Tab-separated table of C-alpha atoms and ligand atoms in Angstrom:
chain	number	residue	atom	x	y	z
A	1	MET	CA	207.456	52.404	-14.454
A	2	LEU	CA	206.079	49.743	-12.136
A	3	GLN	CA	203.660	51.026	-9.561
A	4	ALA	CA	203.918	50.015	-5.927
A	5	TRP	CA	200.781	48.330	-4.717
A	6	PRO	CA	198.783	49.820	-1.827
A	7	PRO	CA	197.825	46.706	0.165
A	8	VAL	CA	195.603	48.693	2.530
A	9	LEU	CA	193.053	49.038	-0.288
A	10	PHE	CA	192.155	45.376	-0.200
A	11	GLY	CA	189.048	44.421	1.686
A	12	GLY	CA	187.879	40.890	2.468
A	13	VAL	CA	185.280	39.093	0.400
A	14	GLU	CA	181.893	39.130	2.058
A	15	PRO	CA	180.158	35.778	1.882
A	16	LEU	CA	176.681	35.789	0.348
A	17	ARG	CA	174.442	33.250	1.993
A	18	ALA	CA	172.561	30.846	-0.288
A	19	GLU	CA	169.211	31.532	1.440
A	20	THR	CA	169.238	35.087	0.093
A	21	ASP	CA	168.581	33.512	-3.323
A	22	ALA	CA	165.482	31.564	-2.231
A	23	GLY	CA	162.623	32.104	-4.668
A	24	ILE	CA	164.608	34.464	-6.900
A	25	ALA	CA	165.163	33.732	-10.601
A	26	LEU	CA	168.911	33.538	-11.040
A	27	ALA	CA	170.933	33.967	-14.218
A	28	THR	CA	174.534	33.543	-15.290
A	29	VAL	CA	176.181	35.601	-18.011
A	30	VAL	CA	179.673	34.967	-19.329
A	31	TYR	CA	181.273	37.232	-21.910
A	32	ARG	CA	184.621	38.263	-23.278
A	33	SER	CA	185.740	41.689	-24.460
A	34	ARG	CA	188.836	43.459	-25.693
A	35	ALA	CA	190.476	45.983	-23.343
A	36	ALA	CA	190.567	49.468	-24.888
A	37	HIS	CA	194.153	49.816	-23.626
A	38	PRO	CA	196.581	47.855	-21.427
A	39	PHE	CA	195.309	48.128	-17.841
A	40	SER	CA	197.713	48.972	-15.029
A	41	PRO	CA	197.324	47.087	-11.717
A	42	LEU	CA	195.934	50.247	-10.145
A	43	GLU	CA	193.307	50.684	-12.869
A	44	LEU	CA	192.326	47.043	-12.491
A	45	HIS	CA	192.111	47.394	-8.769
A	46	ARG	CA	189.883	50.488	-9.023
A	47	LEU	CA	187.666	48.811	-11.598
A	48	THR	CA	187.287	45.695	-9.422
A	49	LEU	CA	186.657	47.731	-6.283
A	50	ALA	CA	183.907	49.789	-7.956
A	51	ALA	CA	182.398	46.624	-9.478
A	52	GLN	CA	182.418	44.895	-6.084
A	53	GLU	CA	180.655	47.786	-4.447
A	54	ARG	CA	177.842	47.882	-6.953
A	55	ASN	CA	177.613	44.097	-7.229
A	56	ARG	CA	177.208	43.831	-3.473
A	57	GLY	CA	174.157	46.064	-3.681
A	58	GLU	CA	172.810	44.035	-6.607
A	59	SER	CA	173.636	40.612	-5.044
A	60	VAL	CA	175.772	39.878	-8.074
A	61	THR	CA	178.784	37.578	-7.708
A	62	GLY	CA	181.388	36.374	-10.164
A	63	LEU	CA	184.864	36.515	-11.565
A	64	LEU	CA	186.750	38.882	-13.846
A	65	LEU	CA	189.798	37.519	-15.651
A	66	TYR	CA	192.179	39.906	-17.387
A	67	ASP	CA	194.919	38.471	-19.603
A	68	SER	CA	196.665	41.747	-20.635
A	69	GLU	CA	194.483	42.053	-23.744
A	70	GLN	CA	191.061	40.570	-23.086
A	71	PHE	CA	188.572	40.397	-20.261
A	72	PHE	CA	186.580	37.239	-19.515
A	73	GLN	CA	183.836	37.794	-16.987
A	74	TRP	CA	181.330	35.556	-15.208
A	75	LEU	CA	178.368	37.354	-13.620
A	76	GLU	CA	175.680	35.547	-11.635
A	77	GLY	CA	172.819	36.528	-9.381
A	78	PRO	CA	169.199	37.679	-9.667
A	79	ALA	CA	168.482	37.740	-13.419
A	80	GLU	CA	167.290	41.352	-13.327
A	81	SER	CA	170.389	42.542	-11.477
A	82	VAL	CA	172.767	40.630	-13.712
A	83	HIS	CA	171.216	42.096	-16.856
A	84	ARG	CA	171.111	45.586	-15.336
A	85	VAL	CA	174.840	45.403	-14.504
A	86	MET	CA	175.517	43.954	-17.965
A	87	ARG	CA	173.849	46.998	-19.563
A	88	SER	CA	176.303	49.264	-17.723
A	89	ILE	CA	179.226	47.041	-18.653
A	90	ARG	CA	178.243	47.138	-22.346
A	91	ASN	CA	178.340	50.952	-22.282
A	92	ASP	CA	181.737	51.149	-20.628
A	93	PRO	CA	184.316	52.663	-23.050
A	94	ARG	CA	187.194	50.938	-21.238
A	95	HIS	CA	186.549	47.831	-23.334
A	96	GLY	CA	184.772	46.837	-26.549
A	97	GLY	CA	183.880	43.973	-28.892
A	98	ILE	CA	181.769	42.289	-26.215
A	99	GLU	CA	180.918	38.698	-27.151
A	100	ILE	CA	178.333	36.920	-25.004
A	101	LEU	CA	179.453	33.322	-24.469
A	102	HIS	CA	176.699	32.221	-22.089
A	103	ASP	CA	173.437	33.814	-20.940
A	104	GLN	CA	171.150	31.340	-19.173
A	105	PRO	CA	168.839	30.995	-16.177
A	106	ALA	CA	170.776	29.356	-13.316
A	107	THR	CA	169.829	27.073	-10.433
A	108	GLY	CA	172.618	28.249	-8.167
A	109	ARG	CA	175.844	30.195	-7.902
A	110	ARG	CA	179.358	29.051	-8.691
A	111	PHE	CA	181.048	32.102	-7.166
A	112	GLY	CA	178.793	32.679	-4.142
A	113	GLY	CA	180.596	35.023	-1.748
A	114	TRP	CA	182.757	36.639	-4.422
A	115	ASN	CA	181.243	39.995	-5.369
A	116	MET	CA	183.748	40.116	-8.196
A	117	ARG	CA	187.108	38.437	-7.827
A	118	LEU	CA	189.933	39.391	-10.141
A	119	ALA	CA	191.887	36.559	-11.791
A	120	MET	CA	195.173	36.781	-13.633
A	121	PRO	CA	197.474	34.506	-15.590
A	122	GLY	CA	200.201	32.757	-13.584
A	123	ILE	CA	202.887	35.113	-14.842
A	124	GLY	CA	201.872	38.747	-15.142
A	125	PRO	CA	203.930	41.509	-16.724
A	126	PHE	CA	203.538	43.750	-13.656
A	127	PRO	CA	202.907	43.420	-9.915
A	128	TRP	CA	199.352	42.126	-9.719
A	129	PRO	CA	196.987	42.831	-6.866
A	130	PRO	CA	197.910	40.283	-4.209
A	131	GLU	CA	194.298	39.346	-3.597
A	132	ALA	CA	193.813	38.315	-7.242
A	133	ILE	CA	193.510	34.615	-7.980
A	134	LYS	CA	196.101	33.061	-10.228
A	135	ALA	CA	194.667	31.462	-13.369
A	136	PRO	CA	196.917	28.675	-14.721
A	137	ASN	CA	198.732	29.771	-17.867
A	138	GLU	CA	197.409	26.743	-19.762
A	139	MET	CA	193.868	27.787	-18.886
A	140	VAL	CA	194.436	31.330	-20.169
A	141	GLN	CA	195.911	29.894	-23.356
A	142	ARG	CA	192.808	27.746	-23.817
A	143	LEU	CA	190.525	30.705	-23.184
A	144	ARG	CA	192.279	32.543	-25.998
A	145	GLU	CA	192.103	29.589	-28.366
A	146	ARG	CA	188.598	28.379	-27.482
A	147	PRO	CA	186.642	31.247	-25.909
A	148	GLU	CA	183.459	29.171	-26.208
A	149	ASP	CA	184.881	26.955	-23.429
A	150	ALA	CA	185.076	29.961	-21.084
A	151	PRO	CA	182.095	28.984	-18.868
A	152	GLY	CA	183.621	25.581	-18.039
A	153	LEU	CA	187.128	26.954	-17.652
A	154	LEU	CA	186.227	29.950	-15.481
A	155	ALA	CA	184.046	27.742	-13.271
A	156	ARG	CA	187.191	25.872	-12.221
A	157	LEU	CA	188.498	28.999	-10.543
A	158	GLY	CA	185.547	29.226	-8.167
A	159	PRO	CA	185.685	28.509	-4.443
A	160	ALA	CA	185.582	24.903	-3.284
A	161	ILE	CA	182.060	23.552	-2.903
A	162	PRO	CA	180.934	20.293	-1.330
A	163	ALA	CA	180.888	17.430	-3.812
A	164	PHE	CA	177.208	16.822	-3.124
A	165	GLU	CA	176.095	20.198	-4.509
A	166	ARG	CA	177.894	19.528	-7.754
A	167	LEU	CA	175.859	16.422	-8.482
A	168	PRO	CA	172.816	16.540	-10.751
A	169	VAL	CA	169.625	16.265	-8.672
A	170	ASP	CA	168.883	12.667	-9.777
A	171	LEU	CA	172.272	11.575	-8.518
A	172	GLN	CA	171.831	13.273	-5.161
A	173	SER	CA	169.603	10.510	-3.789
A	174	ALA	CA	172.246	7.945	-4.757
A	175	SER	CA	174.710	10.184	-3.000
A	176	ILE	CA	172.643	10.055	0.213
A	177	LEU	CA	173.022	6.276	0.283
A	178	ASP	CA	176.671	6.790	-0.453
A	179	ASP	CA	176.826	9.210	2.485
A	180	VAL	CA	175.337	6.628	4.819
A	181	ILE	CA	177.793	4.017	3.642
A	182	ARG	CA	180.722	6.351	4.017
A	183	ALA	CA	179.599	7.821	7.328
A	184	THR	CA	178.704	4.595	9.104
A	185	VAL	CA	179.657	1.420	7.284
A	186	ILE	CA	183.133	2.380	6.099
A	187	PRO	CA	184.378	3.804	9.419
A	188	ALA	CA	183.274	0.615	11.163
A	189	LEU	CA	185.025	-1.496	8.543
A	190	LEU	CA	188.123	0.647	8.762
A	191	GLU	CA	188.340	0.312	12.511
A	192	GLY	CA	188.067	-3.453	12.177
A	193	LEU	CA	190.659	-3.543	9.422
A	194	ALA	CA	193.079	-1.273	11.229
A	195	ALA	CA	192.883	-3.457	14.305
A	196	ALA	CA	193.355	-6.632	12.279
A	197	GLN	CA	196.082	-5.437	9.960
A	198	GLY	CA	198.099	-2.939	11.993
A	199	THR	CA	198.494	-0.950	8.781
A	200	GLU	CA	201.466	1.086	9.940
A	201	GLN	CA	203.433	-2.127	10.219
A	202	LEU	CA	205.108	-3.310	7.031
A	203	PRO	CA	204.837	-7.103	6.638
A	204	ALA	CA	208.145	-8.912	7.102
A	205	ALA	CA	210.106	-9.237	3.878
A	206	ASN	CA	210.591	-12.677	2.382
A	207	PRO	CA	214.223	-13.747	3.041
A	208	GLU	CA	214.606	-14.441	-0.683
A	209	ALA	CA	213.780	-10.840	-1.716
A	210	ALA	CA	217.430	-9.683	-1.864
A	211	HIS	CA	218.408	-12.728	-3.906
A	212	LEU	CA	215.492	-12.054	-6.240
A	213	ALA	CA	216.840	-8.529	-6.829
A	214	SER	CA	220.158	-9.903	-8.071
A	215	LEU	CA	218.375	-12.430	-10.325
A	216	LEU	CA	216.196	-9.650	-11.787
A	217	ILE	CA	219.212	-7.868	-13.240
A	218	ALA	CA	220.867	-10.997	-14.642
A	219	SER	CA	221.007	-11.220	-18.430
A	220	ASP	CA	218.473	-14.064	-18.348
A	221	PRO	CA	215.512	-13.285	-16.076
A	222	ASP	CA	214.153	-16.890	-16.100
A	223	ALA	CA	215.655	-17.697	-12.698
A	224	ALA	CA	213.954	-14.600	-11.249
A	225	PHE	CA	210.558	-15.584	-12.685
A	226	SER	CA	211.001	-19.177	-11.423
A	227	LEU	CA	211.759	-17.894	-7.912
A	228	ILE	CA	208.643	-15.712	-7.956
A	229	ARG	CA	206.461	-18.613	-9.164
A	230	ARG	CA	207.893	-20.930	-6.523
A	231	VAL	CA	207.243	-18.456	-3.703
A	232	ARG	CA	203.751	-17.853	-5.105
A	233	ILE	CA	202.915	-21.573	-4.954
A	234	GLY	CA	203.860	-21.638	-1.280
A	235	GLU	CA	201.584	-18.664	-0.470
A	236	ARG	CA	197.881	-19.112	0.078
A	237	LEU	CA	197.041	-15.563	-1.087
A	238	LEU	CA	198.506	-13.565	-3.946
A	239	LEU	CA	198.299	-9.993	-2.695
A	240	PRO	CA	200.461	-10.342	0.442
A	241	LEU	CA	203.228	-11.386	-1.938
A	242	TYR	CA	203.405	-7.825	-3.225
A	243	ALA	CA	204.320	-6.579	0.235
A	244	THR	CA	206.544	-9.481	1.280
A	245	LEU	CA	208.434	-10.167	-1.945
A	246	VAL	CA	207.861	-7.655	-4.774
A	247	GLU	CA	208.250	-4.383	-2.855
A	248	PRO	CA	211.253	-5.599	-0.794
A	249	ALA	CA	212.901	-6.832	-4.029
A	250	ALA	CA	212.385	-3.352	-5.533
A	251	ARG	CA	214.022	-1.782	-2.474
A	252	SER	CA	216.897	-4.263	-2.718
A	253	LEU	CA	217.417	-3.174	-6.328
A	254	GLY	CA	217.797	0.392	-5.050
A	255	ASP	CA	220.244	-0.845	-2.403
A	256	LEU	CA	222.335	-2.657	-5.038
A	257	TRP	CA	222.551	0.593	-6.955
A	258	SER	CA	223.551	2.647	-3.909
A	259	GLU	CA	226.273	0.064	-3.137
A	260	ASP	CA	227.493	0.522	-6.732
A	261	ALA	CA	226.705	-3.125	-7.393
A	262	CYS	CA	224.574	-2.265	-10.419
A	263	SER	CA	223.764	0.622	-12.768
A	264	GLU	CA	220.666	2.785	-12.818
A	265	PHE	CA	219.673	1.045	-16.044
A	266	ASP	CA	219.816	-2.327	-14.228
A	267	VAL	CA	217.405	-0.997	-11.611
A	268	THR	CA	214.957	0.127	-14.282
A	269	LEU	CA	215.270	-3.218	-16.048
A	270	GLY	CA	214.727	-5.119	-12.793
A	271	LEU	CA	211.634	-3.047	-11.949
A	272	CYS	CA	210.182	-3.666	-15.424
A	273	ARG	CA	210.691	-7.390	-14.990
A	274	LEU	CA	208.990	-7.256	-11.596
A	275	GLN	CA	206.105	-5.459	-13.257
A	276	THR	CA	205.871	-8.221	-15.876
A	277	ALA	CA	205.865	-10.853	-13.147
A	278	VAL	CA	203.079	-9.042	-11.281
A	279	ARG	CA	200.942	-8.962	-14.441
A	280	GLN	CA	201.602	-12.661	-15.110
A	281	LEU	CA	200.635	-13.616	-11.568
A	282	SER	CA	197.480	-11.553	-11.688
A	283	THR	CA	194.208	-13.419	-11.760
A	284	VAL	CA	192.337	-10.321	-12.976
A	285	PRO	CA	192.351	-10.230	-16.786
A	286	ALA	CA	193.353	-6.766	-17.995
A	287	GLY	CA	190.442	-4.670	-19.201
A	288	SER	CA	187.794	-7.362	-18.631
A	289	HIS	CA	186.642	-6.333	-15.207
A	290	ALA	CA	182.871	-5.904	-14.947
A	291	LYS	CA	181.840	-2.939	-12.829
A	292	ARG	CA	179.707	-4.384	-10.068
A	293	PHE	CA	179.313	-1.498	-7.650
A	294	ARG	CA	180.314	2.107	-7.288
A	295	THR	CA	183.811	2.376	-5.936
A	296	PRO	CA	185.922	5.517	-5.528
A	297	GLN	CA	187.249	7.007	-8.748
A	298	VAL	CA	191.006	6.815	-8.463
A	299	LEU	CA	193.619	8.190	-10.813
A	300	ILE	CA	196.869	6.269	-10.485
A	301	ALA	CA	199.888	8.042	-11.919
A	302	PRO	CA	203.617	8.044	-11.376
A	303	GLU	CA	204.978	11.506	-10.539
A	304	PRO	CA	205.560	13.220	-13.931
A	305	GLY	CA	209.149	12.497	-14.936
A	306	GLU	CA	209.350	9.319	-12.824
A	307	THR	CA	210.494	6.437	-15.042
A	308	HIS	CA	209.833	3.717	-12.460
A	309	HIS	CA	206.232	2.601	-12.669
A	310	LEU	CA	206.190	-0.501	-10.480
A	311	GLY	CA	204.410	1.277	-7.607
A	312	ALA	CA	201.624	2.433	-9.924
A	313	ALA	CA	201.332	-1.066	-11.418
A	314	LEU	CA	201.065	-2.694	-7.972
A	315	ASP	CA	198.465	-0.214	-6.742
A	316	SER	CA	196.474	-0.778	-9.892
A	317	GLU	CA	196.590	-4.566	-9.450
A	318	VAL	CA	195.504	-4.379	-5.822
A	319	LEU	CA	192.595	-2.083	-6.650
A	320	TRP	CA	191.446	-4.307	-9.531
A	321	HIS	CA	191.508	-7.260	-7.153
A	322	ALA	CA	189.429	-5.240	-4.711
A	323	GLY	CA	186.819	-4.756	-7.450
A	324	TRP	CA	187.665	-1.106	-8.136
A	325	THR	CA	188.190	0.358	-11.603
A	326	PRO	CA	191.253	2.565	-11.279
A	327	HIS	CA	192.305	4.876	-14.096
A	328	CYS	CA	195.998	4.707	-14.900
A	329	ALA	CA	197.872	7.500	-16.615
A	330	TYR	CA	201.489	8.384	-17.255
A	331	PRO	CA	201.458	12.191	-17.514
A	332	ALA	CA	204.600	13.615	-19.066
A	333	SER	CA	204.323	16.907	-17.207
A	334	ASP	CA	202.517	18.564	-14.312
A	335	GLY	CA	200.383	20.339	-16.915
A	336	ASP	CA	199.217	16.987	-18.338
A	337	LEU	CA	198.348	15.772	-14.859
A	338	GLN	CA	196.425	18.978	-14.139
A	339	ASP	CA	194.462	18.534	-17.376
A	340	LEU	CA	193.527	15.007	-16.302
A	341	VAL	CA	192.233	15.991	-12.862
A	342	ALA	CA	190.478	19.053	-14.273
A	343	ALA	CA	188.711	17.110	-17.018
A	344	THR	CA	187.415	14.193	-14.915
A	345	TRP	CA	186.086	13.910	-11.406
A	346	PHE	CA	188.411	11.796	-9.297
A	347	ASP	CA	187.888	11.037	-5.610
A	348	ALA	CA	191.561	10.300	-5.159
A	349	LEU	CA	194.875	10.810	-6.894
A	350	ASP	CA	197.479	8.133	-6.229
A	351	LEU	CA	200.922	9.552	-7.057
A	352	SER	CA	203.993	7.375	-6.852
A	353	LEU	CA	207.749	7.686	-6.904
A	354	SER	CA	210.251	4.915	-7.525
A	355	ALA	CA	209.816	1.729	-5.476
A	356	ALA	CA	213.589	1.242	-5.625
A	357	PHE	CA	215.148	4.655	-5.043
A	358	GLY	CA	214.717	6.961	-2.064
A	359	ARG	CA	214.354	10.026	-4.366
A	360	GLU	CA	214.916	12.344	-1.363
A	361	HIS	CA	215.646	15.333	-3.601
A	362	TRP	CA	212.294	14.873	-5.372
A	363	LEU	CA	210.280	15.943	-2.344
A	364	PRO	CA	209.937	19.629	-3.392
A	365	ARG	CA	208.960	18.457	-6.862
A	366	ILE	CA	206.168	16.122	-5.759
A	367	THR	CA	205.027	18.721	-3.213
A	368	ASP	CA	204.608	21.190	-6.055
A	369	THR	CA	202.854	18.594	-8.240
A	370	ILE	CA	200.378	17.898	-5.444
A	371	ALA	CA	199.641	21.580	-4.819
A	372	ARG	CA	199.084	22.210	-8.533
A	373	ALA	CA	196.923	19.113	-8.979
A	374	ARG	CA	194.732	20.163	-6.057
A	375	ARG	CA	194.246	23.623	-7.542
A	376	ALA	CA	193.363	22.228	-10.979
A	377	SER	CA	191.179	19.409	-9.666
A	378	ARG	CA	187.522	19.295	-10.617
A	379	ASN	CA	186.993	17.719	-7.187
A	380	PRO	CA	187.919	20.403	-4.638
A	381	ALA	CA	188.239	17.733	-1.951
A	382	LEU	CA	190.609	15.508	-3.900
A	383	VAL	CA	192.351	12.981	-1.651
A	384	VAL	CA	196.024	12.669	-2.547
A	385	VAL	CA	197.877	9.472	-1.722
A	386	VAL	CA	201.632	9.159	-2.141
A	387	GLY	CA	203.655	5.980	-2.384
A	388	GLY	CA	207.139	4.832	-3.225
A	389	ARG	CA	210.358	4.157	-1.363
A	390	ALA	CA	210.651	7.818	-0.380
A	391	PHE	CA	207.557	7.367	1.754
A	392	THR	CA	208.087	3.957	3.368
A	393	GLU	CA	209.630	5.568	6.442
A	394	GLY	CA	209.522	8.985	8.113
A	395	ASP	CA	207.121	11.838	7.473
A	396	ALA	CA	207.954	12.725	3.844
A	397	GLY	CA	204.331	11.964	2.895
A	398	VAL	CA	202.981	14.551	5.326
A	399	ARG	CA	205.601	17.087	4.242
A	400	SER	CA	204.646	16.605	0.595
A	401	GLY	CA	201.128	17.826	1.380
A	402	ALA	CA	199.527	14.439	0.632
A	403	ASP	CA	196.529	13.331	2.676
A	404	VAL	CA	197.654	9.741	2.938
A	405	THR	CA	200.995	7.970	2.818
A	406	SER	CA	200.868	4.490	1.358
A	407	ARG	CA	203.731	2.403	2.709
A	408	THR	CA	202.785	-0.702	0.743
A	409	ALA	CA	200.499	-1.381	-2.213
A	410	LEU	CA	198.903	-4.139	-0.171
A	411	HIS	CA	196.655	-1.722	1.711
A	412	ILE	CA	196.142	0.890	-1.001
A	413	ASP	CA	192.341	0.462	-1.077
A	414	HIS	CA	192.244	0.775	2.691
A	415	SER	CA	194.533	3.839	2.634
A	416	ILE	CA	192.337	5.574	0.050
A	417	LEU	CA	189.143	4.838	1.991
A	418	GLN	CA	190.769	6.185	5.137
A	419	GLY	CA	191.758	9.356	3.270
A	420	LEU	CA	188.243	9.817	1.900
A	421	HIS	CA	186.737	9.287	5.313
A	422	ALA	CA	189.147	11.721	7.003
A	423	LYS	CA	188.515	14.403	4.370
A	424	ARG	CA	184.792	13.953	4.663
A	425	THR	CA	184.894	14.284	8.428
A	426	GLU	CA	187.142	17.337	8.208
A	427	ARG	CA	184.809	19.049	5.708
A	428	ALA	CA	181.704	18.173	7.712
A	429	ARG	CA	183.306	19.817	10.778
A	430	ALA	CA	184.230	22.927	8.774
A	431	HIS	CA	180.653	23.438	7.513
B	501	FMN	C1	185.764	44.630	-17.929
B	501	FMN	C2	184.806	45.360	-17.061
B	501	FMN	C3	184.085	44.666	-16.088
B	501	FMN	C4	183.195	45.323	-15.257
B	501	FMN	N1	182.498	44.608	-14.322
B	501	FMN	C5	181.594	45.236	-13.562
B	501	FMN	C6	180.811	44.534	-12.614
B	501	FMN	O1	180.966	43.327	-12.398
B	501	FMN	N2	179.890	45.214	-11.889
B	501	FMN	C7	179.705	46.533	-12.042
B	501	FMN	O2	178.849	47.094	-11.377
B	501	FMN	N3	180.435	47.246	-12.912
B	501	FMN	C8	181.372	46.638	-13.680
B	501	FMN	N4	182.117	47.356	-14.559
B	501	FMN	C9	181.950	48.794	-14.587
B	501	FMN	C10	180.725	49.163	-15.345
B	501	FMN	O3	181.048	49.039	-16.713
B	501	FMN	C11	180.260	50.566	-15.002
B	501	FMN	O4	181.321	51.447	-15.174
B	501	FMN	C12	179.752	50.695	-13.592
B	501	FMN	O5	178.892	49.653	-13.274
B	501	FMN	C13	178.996	52.012	-13.421
B	501	FMN	O6	177.858	51.947	-14.208
B	501	FMN	P1	176.970	53.226	-14.601
B	501	FMN	O7	177.905	54.175	-15.306
B	501	FMN	O8	175.878	52.699	-15.489
B	501	FMN	O9	176.481	53.738	-13.297
B	501	FMN	C14	183.015	46.713	-15.405
B	501	FMN	C15	183.731	47.412	-16.367
B	501	FMN	C16	184.640	46.746	-17.191
B	501	FMN	C17	185.413	47.504	-18.220
């Protein structure tokens, strides 16, 4: 029978201040063990509560993950305390087959403030303690398959920490310069840019954009490519063309479809042709860009399941032109996207929906994708940017949980910098 959970038993987590560790030799131990029997929620709760009480006295912090068969535990704190607690844990008959996966001196804590937090797989067989953290099912699966990866995997479940503390010491001085640039230079540049560009304002569409849309779905696309080349010759700069011709043409394709003037396949075909044209116009050779300076690490990806990739292609082009080195990916599922942001540090995630269709009914889906990506992200302060026709008007971007709404690819670098700056300011205020 399922047991009702007594919520009154849950206490808050007392933060441990970093200065209490000054001058003390710290250690981290990670192990796994086999539960002697299936644990009920109440047993788990009692175990965690007793562990928390003793850990508090020993200044030990960490995480205990239970997956219905095995325990994975991360213990950290003064080396003597950690090993003393470990001796008790080894003698506990409630589990066995203890395998130490990591036992090393440590320079800091990953779970500071958590005297022992319980973690559980996303879907549990019984009502889990509400205060427990949810471990993604894919992570639990990986723990089972590759227990040696447990230290890296468990670390992802820890509380958010400022990006600076995650950097190796030799990179911290570079980060100070970066701080100065971000705190003083970028805001000044942004103010100037915002004044000059009026970024909320979409540039006026080229009057030929609607005609271009109909040429893009003709059996022979040559007329469409000729039109694009002709307009390009008349423009002094390439990038504004994305906002004045390419994006409006994509929207016109969506309009043709909603007026029943073309099929969904035609829209996809037209968008692919636009993408080809963008690549042909580009003056940045693919893959040959030399990295000249450190620019934000950006992952550009269409929303998993989105077959229209023009928005991602445009953002990528604009960032390459700006001298950035964006990473492009086409994740098939939310899980694939989560793996990407968990495996690599990204400053920003640029997620896009169709440039042609409004995709109104996709809002809950992208909202969920964003929430999951944030939880899985190696960077706890990941800036999420959304783009696509769904976001060109109204407040869908805000409702999706994104930090920044990109209304045109033209300003994507600016939008990302603004997002990074806002997040930095917000975190500085919170600390
Ligand atoms: C999976 C598992 C994890 C545990 N984690 C902790 C812990 O983090 N801290 C702790 O003090 N006790 C923990 N315990 C309980 C200890 O094994 C032990 O019962 C408790 O510390 C009392 O120790 P003592 O009998 O030596 O006084 C854990 C037990 C199990 C089965």
